[in-house]
Coordinates of C-alpha atoms and ligand atoms in Angstrom, one line a residue:
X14 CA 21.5 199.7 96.1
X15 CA 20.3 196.2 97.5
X16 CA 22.8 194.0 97.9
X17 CA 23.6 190.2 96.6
X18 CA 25.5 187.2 97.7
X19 CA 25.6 186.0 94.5
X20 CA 25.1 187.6 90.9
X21 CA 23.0 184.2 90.2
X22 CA 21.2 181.6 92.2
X23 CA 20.6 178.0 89.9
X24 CA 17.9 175.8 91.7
X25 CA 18.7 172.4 90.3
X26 CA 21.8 170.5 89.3
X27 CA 20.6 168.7 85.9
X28 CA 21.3 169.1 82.5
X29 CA 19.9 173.0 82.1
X30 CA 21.4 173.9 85.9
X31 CA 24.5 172.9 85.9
X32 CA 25.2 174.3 82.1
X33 CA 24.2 177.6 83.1
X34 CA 25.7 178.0 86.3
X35 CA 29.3 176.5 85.2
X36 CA 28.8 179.0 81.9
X37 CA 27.7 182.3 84.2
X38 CA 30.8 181.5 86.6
X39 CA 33.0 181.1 83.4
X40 CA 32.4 184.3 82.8
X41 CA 33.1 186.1 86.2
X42 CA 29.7 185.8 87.9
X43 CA 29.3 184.7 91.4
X44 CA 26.8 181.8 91.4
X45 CA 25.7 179.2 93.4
X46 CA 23.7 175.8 92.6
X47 CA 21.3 174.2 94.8
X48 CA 20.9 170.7 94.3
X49 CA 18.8 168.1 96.2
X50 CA 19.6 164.5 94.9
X51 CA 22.6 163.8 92.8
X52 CA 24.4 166.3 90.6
X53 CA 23.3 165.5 86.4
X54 CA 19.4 165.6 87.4
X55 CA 17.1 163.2 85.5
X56 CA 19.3 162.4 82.2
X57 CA 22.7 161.3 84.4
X58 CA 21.3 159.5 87.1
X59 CA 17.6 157.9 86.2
X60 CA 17.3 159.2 81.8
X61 CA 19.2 159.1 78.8
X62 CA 22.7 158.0 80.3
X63 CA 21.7 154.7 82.2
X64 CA 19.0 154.1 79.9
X65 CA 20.8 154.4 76.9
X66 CA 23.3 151.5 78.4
X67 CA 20.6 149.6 79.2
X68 CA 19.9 149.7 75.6
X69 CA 23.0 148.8 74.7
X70 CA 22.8 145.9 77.0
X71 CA 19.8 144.2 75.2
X72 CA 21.0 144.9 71.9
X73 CA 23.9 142.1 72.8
X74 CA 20.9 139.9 72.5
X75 CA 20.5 140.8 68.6
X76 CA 23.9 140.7 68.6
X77 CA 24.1 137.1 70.0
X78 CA 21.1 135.9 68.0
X79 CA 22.9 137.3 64.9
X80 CA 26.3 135.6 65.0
X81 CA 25.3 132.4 64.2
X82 CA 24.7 133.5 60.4
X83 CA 27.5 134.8 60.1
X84 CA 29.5 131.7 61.8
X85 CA 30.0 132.2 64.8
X86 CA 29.0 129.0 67.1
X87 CA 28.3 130.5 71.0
X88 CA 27.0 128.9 73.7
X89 CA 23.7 129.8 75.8
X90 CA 23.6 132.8 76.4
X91 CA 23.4 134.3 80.0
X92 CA 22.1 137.7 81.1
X93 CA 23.5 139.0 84.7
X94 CA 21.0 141.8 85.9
X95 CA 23.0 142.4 88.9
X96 CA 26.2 142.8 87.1
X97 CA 24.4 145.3 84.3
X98 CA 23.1 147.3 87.6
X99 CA 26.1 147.2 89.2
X100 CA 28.2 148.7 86.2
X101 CA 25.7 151.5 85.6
X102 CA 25.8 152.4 89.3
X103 CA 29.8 152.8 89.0
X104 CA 29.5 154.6 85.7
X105 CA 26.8 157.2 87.2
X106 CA 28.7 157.5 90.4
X107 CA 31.7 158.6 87.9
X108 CA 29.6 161.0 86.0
X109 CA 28.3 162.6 89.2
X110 CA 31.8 163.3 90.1
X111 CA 32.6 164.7 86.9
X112 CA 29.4 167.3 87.2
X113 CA 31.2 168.4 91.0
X114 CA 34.3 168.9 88.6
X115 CA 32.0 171.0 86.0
X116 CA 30.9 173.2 89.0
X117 CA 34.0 173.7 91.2
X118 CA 36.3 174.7 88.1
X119 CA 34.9 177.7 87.6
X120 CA 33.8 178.6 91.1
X121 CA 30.4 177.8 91.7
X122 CA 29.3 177.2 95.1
X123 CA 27.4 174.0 95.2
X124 CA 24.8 173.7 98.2
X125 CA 23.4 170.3 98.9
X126 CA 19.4 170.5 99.4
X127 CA 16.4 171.0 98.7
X128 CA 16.0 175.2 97.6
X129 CA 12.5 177.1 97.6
X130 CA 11.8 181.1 96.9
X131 CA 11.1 183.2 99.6
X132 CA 10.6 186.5 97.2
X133 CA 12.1 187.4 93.8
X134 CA 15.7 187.8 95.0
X135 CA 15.5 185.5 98.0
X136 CA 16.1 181.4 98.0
X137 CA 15.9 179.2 101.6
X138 CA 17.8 176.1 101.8
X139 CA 17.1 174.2 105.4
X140 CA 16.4 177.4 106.6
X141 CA 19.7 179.5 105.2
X142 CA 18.7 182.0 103.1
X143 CA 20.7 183.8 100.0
X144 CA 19.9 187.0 98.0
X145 CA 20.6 186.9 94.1
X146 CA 20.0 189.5 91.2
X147 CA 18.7 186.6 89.2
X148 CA 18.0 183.1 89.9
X149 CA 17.3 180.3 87.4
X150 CA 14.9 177.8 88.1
X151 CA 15.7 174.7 86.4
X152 CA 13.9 171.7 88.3
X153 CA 13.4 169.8 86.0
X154 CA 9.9 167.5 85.4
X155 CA 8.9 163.8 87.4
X156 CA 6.6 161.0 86.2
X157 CA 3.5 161.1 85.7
X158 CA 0.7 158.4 86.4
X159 CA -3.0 158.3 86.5
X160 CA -5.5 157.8 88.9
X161 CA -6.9 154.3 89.2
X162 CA -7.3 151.5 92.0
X163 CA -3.7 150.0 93.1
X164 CA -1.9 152.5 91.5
X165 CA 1.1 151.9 94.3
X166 CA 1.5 148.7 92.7
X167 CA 2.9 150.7 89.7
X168 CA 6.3 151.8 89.4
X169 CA 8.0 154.7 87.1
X170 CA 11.0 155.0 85.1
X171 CA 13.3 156.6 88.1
X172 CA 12.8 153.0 89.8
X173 CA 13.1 150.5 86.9
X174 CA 17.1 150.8 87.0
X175 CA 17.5 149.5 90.0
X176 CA 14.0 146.9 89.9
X177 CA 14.7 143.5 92.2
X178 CA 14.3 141.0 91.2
X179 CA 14.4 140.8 87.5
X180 CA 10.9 141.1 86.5
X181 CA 10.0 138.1 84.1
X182 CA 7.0 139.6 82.9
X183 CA 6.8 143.4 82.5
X184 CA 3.7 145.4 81.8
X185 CA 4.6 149.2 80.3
X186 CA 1.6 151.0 80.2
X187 CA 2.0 154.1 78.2
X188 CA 3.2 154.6 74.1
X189 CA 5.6 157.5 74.5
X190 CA 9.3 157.7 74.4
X191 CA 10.0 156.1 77.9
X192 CA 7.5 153.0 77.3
X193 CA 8.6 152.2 73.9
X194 CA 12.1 152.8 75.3
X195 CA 12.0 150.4 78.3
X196 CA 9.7 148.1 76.4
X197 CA 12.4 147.1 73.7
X198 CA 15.4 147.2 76.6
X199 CA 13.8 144.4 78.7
X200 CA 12.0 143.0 75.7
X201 CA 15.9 142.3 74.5
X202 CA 17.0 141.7 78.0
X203 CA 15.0 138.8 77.9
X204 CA 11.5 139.5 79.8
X205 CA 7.9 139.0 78.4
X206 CA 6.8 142.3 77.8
X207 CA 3.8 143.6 77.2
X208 CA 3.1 147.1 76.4
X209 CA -0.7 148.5 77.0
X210 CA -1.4 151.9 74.7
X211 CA -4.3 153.8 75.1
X212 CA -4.2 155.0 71.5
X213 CA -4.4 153.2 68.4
X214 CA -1.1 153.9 67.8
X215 CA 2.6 154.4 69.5
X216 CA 4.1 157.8 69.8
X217 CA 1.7 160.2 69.2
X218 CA 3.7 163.0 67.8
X219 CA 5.9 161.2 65.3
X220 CA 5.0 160.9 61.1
X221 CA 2.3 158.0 60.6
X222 CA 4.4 156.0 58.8
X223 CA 6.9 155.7 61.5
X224 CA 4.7 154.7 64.3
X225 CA 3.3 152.1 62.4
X226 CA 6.9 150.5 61.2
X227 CA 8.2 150.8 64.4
X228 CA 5.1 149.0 66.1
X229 CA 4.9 146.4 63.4
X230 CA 9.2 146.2 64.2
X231 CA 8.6 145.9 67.6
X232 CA 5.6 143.4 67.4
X233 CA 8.3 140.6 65.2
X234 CA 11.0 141.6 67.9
X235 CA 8.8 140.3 70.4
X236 CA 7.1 142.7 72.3
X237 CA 3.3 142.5 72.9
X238 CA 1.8 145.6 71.8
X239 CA -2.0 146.2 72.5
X240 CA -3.3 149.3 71.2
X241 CA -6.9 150.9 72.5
X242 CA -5.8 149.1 76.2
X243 CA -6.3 151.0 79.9
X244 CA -5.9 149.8 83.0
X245 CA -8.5 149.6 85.1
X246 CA -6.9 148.1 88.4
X247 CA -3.8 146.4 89.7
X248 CA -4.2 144.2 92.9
X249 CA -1.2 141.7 94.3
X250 CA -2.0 138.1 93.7
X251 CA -0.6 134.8 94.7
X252 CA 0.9 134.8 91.1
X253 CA 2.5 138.7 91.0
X254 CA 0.3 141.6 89.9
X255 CA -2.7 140.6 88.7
X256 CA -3.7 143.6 86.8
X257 CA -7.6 144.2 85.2
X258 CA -7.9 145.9 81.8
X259 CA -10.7 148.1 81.2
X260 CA -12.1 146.0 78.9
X261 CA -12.2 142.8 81.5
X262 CA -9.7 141.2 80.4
X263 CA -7.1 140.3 83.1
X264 CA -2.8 140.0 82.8
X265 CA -0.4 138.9 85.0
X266 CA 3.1 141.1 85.2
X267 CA 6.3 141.0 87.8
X268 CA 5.8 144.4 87.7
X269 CA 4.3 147.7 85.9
X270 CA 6.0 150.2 84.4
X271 CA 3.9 153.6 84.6
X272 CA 5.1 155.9 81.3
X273 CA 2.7 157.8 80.9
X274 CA 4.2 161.3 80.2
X275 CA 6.0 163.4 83.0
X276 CA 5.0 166.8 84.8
X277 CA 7.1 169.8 85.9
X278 CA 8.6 169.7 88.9
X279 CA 7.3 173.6 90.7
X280 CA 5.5 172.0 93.5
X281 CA 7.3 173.0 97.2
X282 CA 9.2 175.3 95.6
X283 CA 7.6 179.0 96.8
X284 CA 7.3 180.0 93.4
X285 CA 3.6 181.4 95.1
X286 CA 5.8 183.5 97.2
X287 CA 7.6 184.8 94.2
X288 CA 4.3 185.5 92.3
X289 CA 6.2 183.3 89.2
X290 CA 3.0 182.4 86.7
X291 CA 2.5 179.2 85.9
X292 CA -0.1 177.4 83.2
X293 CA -3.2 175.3 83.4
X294 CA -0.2 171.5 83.8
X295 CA 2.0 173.2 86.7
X296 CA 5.1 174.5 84.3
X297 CA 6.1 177.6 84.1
X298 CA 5.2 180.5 82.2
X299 CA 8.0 181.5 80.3
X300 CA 8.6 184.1 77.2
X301 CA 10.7 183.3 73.9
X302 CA 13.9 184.6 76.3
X303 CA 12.8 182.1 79.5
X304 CA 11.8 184.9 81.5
X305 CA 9.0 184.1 83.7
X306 CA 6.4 186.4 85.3
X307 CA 8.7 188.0 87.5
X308 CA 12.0 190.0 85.7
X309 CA 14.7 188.1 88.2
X310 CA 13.5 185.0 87.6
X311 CA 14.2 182.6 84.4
X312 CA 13.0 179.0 83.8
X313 CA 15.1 176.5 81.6
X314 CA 14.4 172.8 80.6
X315 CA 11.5 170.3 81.7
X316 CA 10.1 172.8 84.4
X317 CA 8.7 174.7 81.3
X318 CA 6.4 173.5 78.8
X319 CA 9.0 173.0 75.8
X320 CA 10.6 170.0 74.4
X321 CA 11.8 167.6 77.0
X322 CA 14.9 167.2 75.9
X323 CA 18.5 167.1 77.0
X324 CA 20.1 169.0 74.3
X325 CA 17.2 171.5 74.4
X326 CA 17.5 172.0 78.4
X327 CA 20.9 173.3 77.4
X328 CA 20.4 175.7 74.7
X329 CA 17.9 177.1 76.7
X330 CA 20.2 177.8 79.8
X331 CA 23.2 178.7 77.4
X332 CA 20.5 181.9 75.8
X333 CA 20.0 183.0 79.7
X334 CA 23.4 183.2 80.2
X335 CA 24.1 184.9 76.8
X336 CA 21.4 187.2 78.0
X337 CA 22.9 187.9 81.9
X338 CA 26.4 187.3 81.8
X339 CA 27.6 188.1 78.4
X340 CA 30.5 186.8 76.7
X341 CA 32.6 190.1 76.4
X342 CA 33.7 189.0 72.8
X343 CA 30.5 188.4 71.6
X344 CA 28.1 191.3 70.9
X345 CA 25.6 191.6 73.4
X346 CA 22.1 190.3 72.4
X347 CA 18.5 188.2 73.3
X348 CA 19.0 185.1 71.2
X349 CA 15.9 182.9 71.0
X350 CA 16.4 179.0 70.5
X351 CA 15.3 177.8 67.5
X352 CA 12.9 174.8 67.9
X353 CA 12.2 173.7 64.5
X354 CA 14.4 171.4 63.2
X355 CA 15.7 169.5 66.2
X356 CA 16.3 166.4 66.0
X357 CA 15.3 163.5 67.9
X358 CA 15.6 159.9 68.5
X359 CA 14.0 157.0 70.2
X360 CA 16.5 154.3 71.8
X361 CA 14.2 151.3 70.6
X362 CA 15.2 148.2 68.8
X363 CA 15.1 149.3 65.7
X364 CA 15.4 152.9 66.8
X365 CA 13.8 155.7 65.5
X366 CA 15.7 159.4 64.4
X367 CA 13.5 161.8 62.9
X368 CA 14.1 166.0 62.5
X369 CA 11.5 168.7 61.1
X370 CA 8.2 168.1 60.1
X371 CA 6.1 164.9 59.9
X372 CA 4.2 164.6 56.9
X373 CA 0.3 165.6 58.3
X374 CA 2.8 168.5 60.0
X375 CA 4.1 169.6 56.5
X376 CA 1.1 168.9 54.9
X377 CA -0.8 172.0 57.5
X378 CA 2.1 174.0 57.2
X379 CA 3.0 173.8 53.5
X380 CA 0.5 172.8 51.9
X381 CA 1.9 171.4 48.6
X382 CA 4.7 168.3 49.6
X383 CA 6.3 165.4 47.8
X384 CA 7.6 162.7 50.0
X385 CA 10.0 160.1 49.4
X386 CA 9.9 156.9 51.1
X387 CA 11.8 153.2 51.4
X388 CA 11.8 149.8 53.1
X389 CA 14.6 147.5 52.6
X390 CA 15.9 144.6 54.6
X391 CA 19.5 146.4 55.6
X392 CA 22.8 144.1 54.1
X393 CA 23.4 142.8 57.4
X394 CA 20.5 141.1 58.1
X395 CA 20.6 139.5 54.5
X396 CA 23.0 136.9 56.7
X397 CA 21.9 137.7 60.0
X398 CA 18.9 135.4 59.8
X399 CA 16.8 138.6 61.4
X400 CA 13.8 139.8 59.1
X401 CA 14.5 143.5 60.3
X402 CA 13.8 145.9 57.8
X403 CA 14.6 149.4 57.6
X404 CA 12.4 152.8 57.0
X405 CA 13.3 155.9 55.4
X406 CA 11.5 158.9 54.6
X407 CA 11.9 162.6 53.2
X408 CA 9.3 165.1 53.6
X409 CA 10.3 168.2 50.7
X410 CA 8.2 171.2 50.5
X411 CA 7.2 171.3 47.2
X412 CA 7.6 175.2 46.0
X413 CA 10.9 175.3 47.3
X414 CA 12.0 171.9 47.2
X415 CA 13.2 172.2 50.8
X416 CA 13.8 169.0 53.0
X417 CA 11.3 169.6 55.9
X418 CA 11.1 165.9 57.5
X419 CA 13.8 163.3 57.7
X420 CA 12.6 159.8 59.3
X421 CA 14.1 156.5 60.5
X422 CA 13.2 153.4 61.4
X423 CA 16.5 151.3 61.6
X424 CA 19.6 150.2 63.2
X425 CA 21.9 153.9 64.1
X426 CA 18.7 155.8 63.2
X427 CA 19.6 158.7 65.6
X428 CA 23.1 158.6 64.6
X429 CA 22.6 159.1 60.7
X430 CA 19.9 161.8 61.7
X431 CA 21.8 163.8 63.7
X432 CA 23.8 164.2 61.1
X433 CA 21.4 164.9 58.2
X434 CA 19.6 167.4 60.7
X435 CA 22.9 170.0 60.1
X436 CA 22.0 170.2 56.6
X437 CA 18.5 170.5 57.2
X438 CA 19.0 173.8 59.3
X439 CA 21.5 175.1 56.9
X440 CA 18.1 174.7 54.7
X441 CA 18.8 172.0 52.0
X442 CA 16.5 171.3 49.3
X443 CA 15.7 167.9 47.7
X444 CA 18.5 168.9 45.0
X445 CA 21.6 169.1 47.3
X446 CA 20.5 165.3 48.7
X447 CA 20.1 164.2 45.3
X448 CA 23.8 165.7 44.1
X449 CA 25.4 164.1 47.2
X450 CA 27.7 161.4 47.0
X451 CA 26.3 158.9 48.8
X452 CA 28.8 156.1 51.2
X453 CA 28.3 152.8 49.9
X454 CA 27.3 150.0 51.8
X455 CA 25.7 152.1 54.2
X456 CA 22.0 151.9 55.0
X457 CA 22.4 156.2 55.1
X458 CA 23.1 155.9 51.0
X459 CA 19.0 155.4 50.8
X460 CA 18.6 159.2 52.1
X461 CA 20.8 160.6 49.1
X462 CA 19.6 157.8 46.4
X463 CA 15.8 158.2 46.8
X464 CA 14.6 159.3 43.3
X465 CA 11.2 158.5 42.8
X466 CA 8.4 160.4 44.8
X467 CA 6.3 158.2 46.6
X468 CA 3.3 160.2 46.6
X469 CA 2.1 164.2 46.3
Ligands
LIG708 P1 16.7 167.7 85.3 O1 17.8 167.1 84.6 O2 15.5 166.8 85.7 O3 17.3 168.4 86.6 C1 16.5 168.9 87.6 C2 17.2 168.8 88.9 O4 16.6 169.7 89.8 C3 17.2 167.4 89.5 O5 18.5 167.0 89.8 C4 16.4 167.6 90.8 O6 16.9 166.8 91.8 C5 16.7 169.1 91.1 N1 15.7 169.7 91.9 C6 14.3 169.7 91.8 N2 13.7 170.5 92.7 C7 14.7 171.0 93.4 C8 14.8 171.9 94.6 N3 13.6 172.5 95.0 N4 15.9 172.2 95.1 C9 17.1 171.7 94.6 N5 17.1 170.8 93.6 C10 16.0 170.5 93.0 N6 16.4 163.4 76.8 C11 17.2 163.3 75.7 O7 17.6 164.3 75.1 N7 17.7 162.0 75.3 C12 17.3 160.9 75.9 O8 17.8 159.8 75.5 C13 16.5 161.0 77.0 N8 16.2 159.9 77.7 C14 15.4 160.0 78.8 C15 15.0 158.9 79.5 C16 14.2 158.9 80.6 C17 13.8 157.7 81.3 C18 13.8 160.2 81.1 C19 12.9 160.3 82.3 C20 14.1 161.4 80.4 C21 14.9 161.3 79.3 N9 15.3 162.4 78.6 C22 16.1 162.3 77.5 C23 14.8 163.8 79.0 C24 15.9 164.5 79.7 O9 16.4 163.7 80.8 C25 15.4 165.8 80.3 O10 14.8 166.6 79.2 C26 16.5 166.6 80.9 O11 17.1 165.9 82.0 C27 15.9 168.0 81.5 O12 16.9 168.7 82.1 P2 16.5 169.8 83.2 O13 17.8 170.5 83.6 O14 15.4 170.5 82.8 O15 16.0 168.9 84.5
LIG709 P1 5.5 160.9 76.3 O1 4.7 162.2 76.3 O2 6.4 160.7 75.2 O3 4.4 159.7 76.3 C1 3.4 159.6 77.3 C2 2.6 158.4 76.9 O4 1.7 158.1 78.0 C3 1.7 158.6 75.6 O5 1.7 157.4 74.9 C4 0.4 159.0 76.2 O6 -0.7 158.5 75.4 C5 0.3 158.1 77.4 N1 -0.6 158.6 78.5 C6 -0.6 159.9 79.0 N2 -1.6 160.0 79.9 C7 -2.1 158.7 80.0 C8 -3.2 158.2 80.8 N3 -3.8 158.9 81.7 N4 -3.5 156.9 80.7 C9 -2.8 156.1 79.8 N5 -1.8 156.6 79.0 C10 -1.5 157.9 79.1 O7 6.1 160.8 77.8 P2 7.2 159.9 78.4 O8 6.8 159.7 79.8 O9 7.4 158.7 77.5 O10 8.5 160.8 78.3 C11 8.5 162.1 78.8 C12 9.4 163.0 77.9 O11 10.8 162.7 78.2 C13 9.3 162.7 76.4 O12 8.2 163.4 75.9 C14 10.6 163.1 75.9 O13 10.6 164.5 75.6 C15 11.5 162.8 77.0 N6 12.3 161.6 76.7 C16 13.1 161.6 75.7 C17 13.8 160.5 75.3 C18 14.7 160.5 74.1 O14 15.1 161.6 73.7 N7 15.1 159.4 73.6 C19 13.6 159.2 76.0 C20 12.7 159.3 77.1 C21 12.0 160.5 77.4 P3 -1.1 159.3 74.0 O15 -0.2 158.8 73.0 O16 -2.5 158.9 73.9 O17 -1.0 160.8 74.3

């Protein structure tokens, strides 16, 4: 019988990591977590935590903007970057602690650095090695960003927190999540942003109709979106960056934000040694149950190819656990996570919520839909002065009359969706939104009030 130090080994301490190893020690396993940064990984310290109060931040400047209509007199407004940073840092710093707290409950046995596989059982950190029955890689993904001529003058997301000075004017190449993100927050925080999109269109994956509200939203807030746009090169200049666009046209930015997607993280980590598969981008190869190409090893969150998302890095790590350490009151099983109706949302200004299908989506899988849209300037800017307007959108399978595709465009978008995406996994049709009662003034009343389809 070989023998263990630990019944599991977790290389990573972010979202996926640190949920299974605190679940697996809940449960009487011996486990340790390797971590080389800061406990939380990518959404506590440099993703959706800081960023999302960064969004908060440069919504005050709505806020501000708004006030006035409904009669409030203010004076100028001033924006303190170094207090903003400041704040975050204190808030992260308490979150970190609270992950240590997550981890030494139970019993795990955190080890500080950076952890690589010397064979399936084996993992070396700084030259200390420990022997597992299974070991979950969970190492997350980092930024990605093309090849082209001054490329170091770029920066990426994990850096823009902390950016000195406050850059005036911003360039965000890129028309994902993180560009669209960041390119709202400063947008609101007061820079000149411009935002450079290869496509004719922002976020690729998302229903027509929303990409095109949000970018038209976006555009009147104040943000200078030009689609079919590349960079070509970025050189320093006596005024900033002076960067070239592939089409000769020239810009000058404070600084450049690279989002242009984001990679696994399996380089340096021995997975070679291992012989753990991985495909044609560098993730790896995982089954529906996260096992990878070798039986003792599992892979969880952004170091696979799934969704890159928070909530999704923990289901995944909670159906390992199921799977090693079972919960003796549950029945013992493989569960699978589900991935088609999760919700998701973009932190823009207006943000966008969305769950299921997109209508070209439907339309492949369905075939037959009816869809159900509106646009309507929400009560609150009636006084607000703002010309914001608001999306909404149902995509219903026709045969069954199932809901298959919310979408938002609109102040609290992933708020209301989250929400709606309950009933959409417990499978309601068109009918069961129509018999609701709806909450009245809400903007949310549209999604149970929407009688007439807008097309077939
Ligand atoms: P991570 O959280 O990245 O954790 C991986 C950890 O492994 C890191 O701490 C890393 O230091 C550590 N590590 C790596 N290699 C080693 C090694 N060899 N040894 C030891 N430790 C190692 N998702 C949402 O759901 N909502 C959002 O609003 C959202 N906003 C985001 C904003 C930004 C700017 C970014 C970049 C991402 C955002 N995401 C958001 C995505 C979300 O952060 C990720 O999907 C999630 O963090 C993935 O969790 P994970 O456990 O797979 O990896
Ligand atoms: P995305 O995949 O969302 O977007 C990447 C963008 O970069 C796309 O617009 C893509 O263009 C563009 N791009 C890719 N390669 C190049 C290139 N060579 N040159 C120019 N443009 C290029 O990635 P992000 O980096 O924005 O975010 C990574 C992931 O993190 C997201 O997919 C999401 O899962 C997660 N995330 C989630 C958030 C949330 O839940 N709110 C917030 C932030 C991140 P094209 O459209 O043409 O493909």
């Amino acid at each position: 019988m070989p023998t263990f130090d630990f019944d599991l080994f977790v290389i990573g301490g972010g979202s996926g990591g640190v949920r299974a190893a605190r679940m697996a020690a809940a449960r009487g396993a011996r486990v340790a977590l390797a971590e080389v940064a800061e406990l939380g990984g990518t959404c506590v310290n440099v993703g959706c935590i800081p960023k999302k109060l960064y969004s908060y931040a440069a919504g005050y400047a709505e806020a501000f903007e708004e006030a006035a209509g409904y009669g409030w007199q203010l004076g100028e407004p001033r924006f303190d970057w170094q207090h903003l940073k400041t704040q975050r840092a204190k808030e992260i710093k308490r979150l970190n602690g609270a992950y240590r707290a997550l981890l030494d409950g139970p019993g795990v046995t955190t080890l500080q650095g950076w952890a690589a596989l010397v064979d399936p059982h084996t993992v070396d950190i700084d030259g200390q090695r420990h022997r597992a029955r299974h070991i979950i890689v969970a190492t997350g993904g980092m930024p990605f960003v093309p090849e082209f001529v001054g490329r170091e003058h770029g920066l990426v997301s994990d850096a823009i927190f902390d950016l000195e000075p406050f850059p005036r004017r911003l360039l965000v190449v890129g028309g994902g999540y993180i560009a669209c993100e960041f390119a709202s927050i400063f947008n609101g925080l007061g820079a000149k942003v411009t935002q450079l999109q290869r496509k004719s269109h922002i976020l690729s994956e998302f229903d027509e109709d929303v990409r095109q509200f949000l970018a038209v939203e976006m555009q009147k807030a104040g943000v200078d979106i030009r689609f079919n746009t590349e960079i070509a090169s970025i050189r320093r200049g006596a005024d900033g960056l002076d960067v070239m666009l592939e089409r000769g046209t020239h810009l000058q930015a404070d600084a450049v934000l690279f989002a242009t997607g984001r990679v696994a993280n399996t380089q340096g980590l021995g997975l070679e040694n291992a012989g753990v598969a991985l495909d044609d981008k560098g993730a790896i190869v995982v089954d529906a149950h996260y096992r990878s190409s070798v039986p003792s090893i599992h892979a969880v969150g952004d170091v696979s190819t799934r969704m890159q998302l928070t909530p999704v890095a923990l289901a995944e790590a909670m159906v390992v656990v199921d799977a090693l350490f079972p919960d003796p009151k549950q029945p013992a099983r493989r569960r699978k996570v589900d991935y088609e109706f999760v919700p998701t949302a973009v932190f823009t200004h207006p943000g966008v919520g969305t769950c299921g299908y997109t209508e070209a989506g439907a339309r492949q899988k369905f075939g037959d839909i009816t869809i159900f849209s509106s646009e309507f300037k929400a009560l609150r800017h009636t006084l607000s002065g703002r010309s914001e307007r608001t999306f909404m959108k149902l995509v219903v399978e026709t045969k069954t009359d199932r809901v298959v595709g919310i979408h938002m465009v609109g102040a609290d978008a992933g708020e209301i969706v989250q929400g709606f995406a309950v009933a959409m996994r417990a499978g309601a049709t068109k009918a069961v939104f129509d018999s609701t009662i709806g909450i009245h003034p809400t903007a949310a009343e549209e999604f149970v009030t929407m009688r007439v389809a807008t097309s077939r």
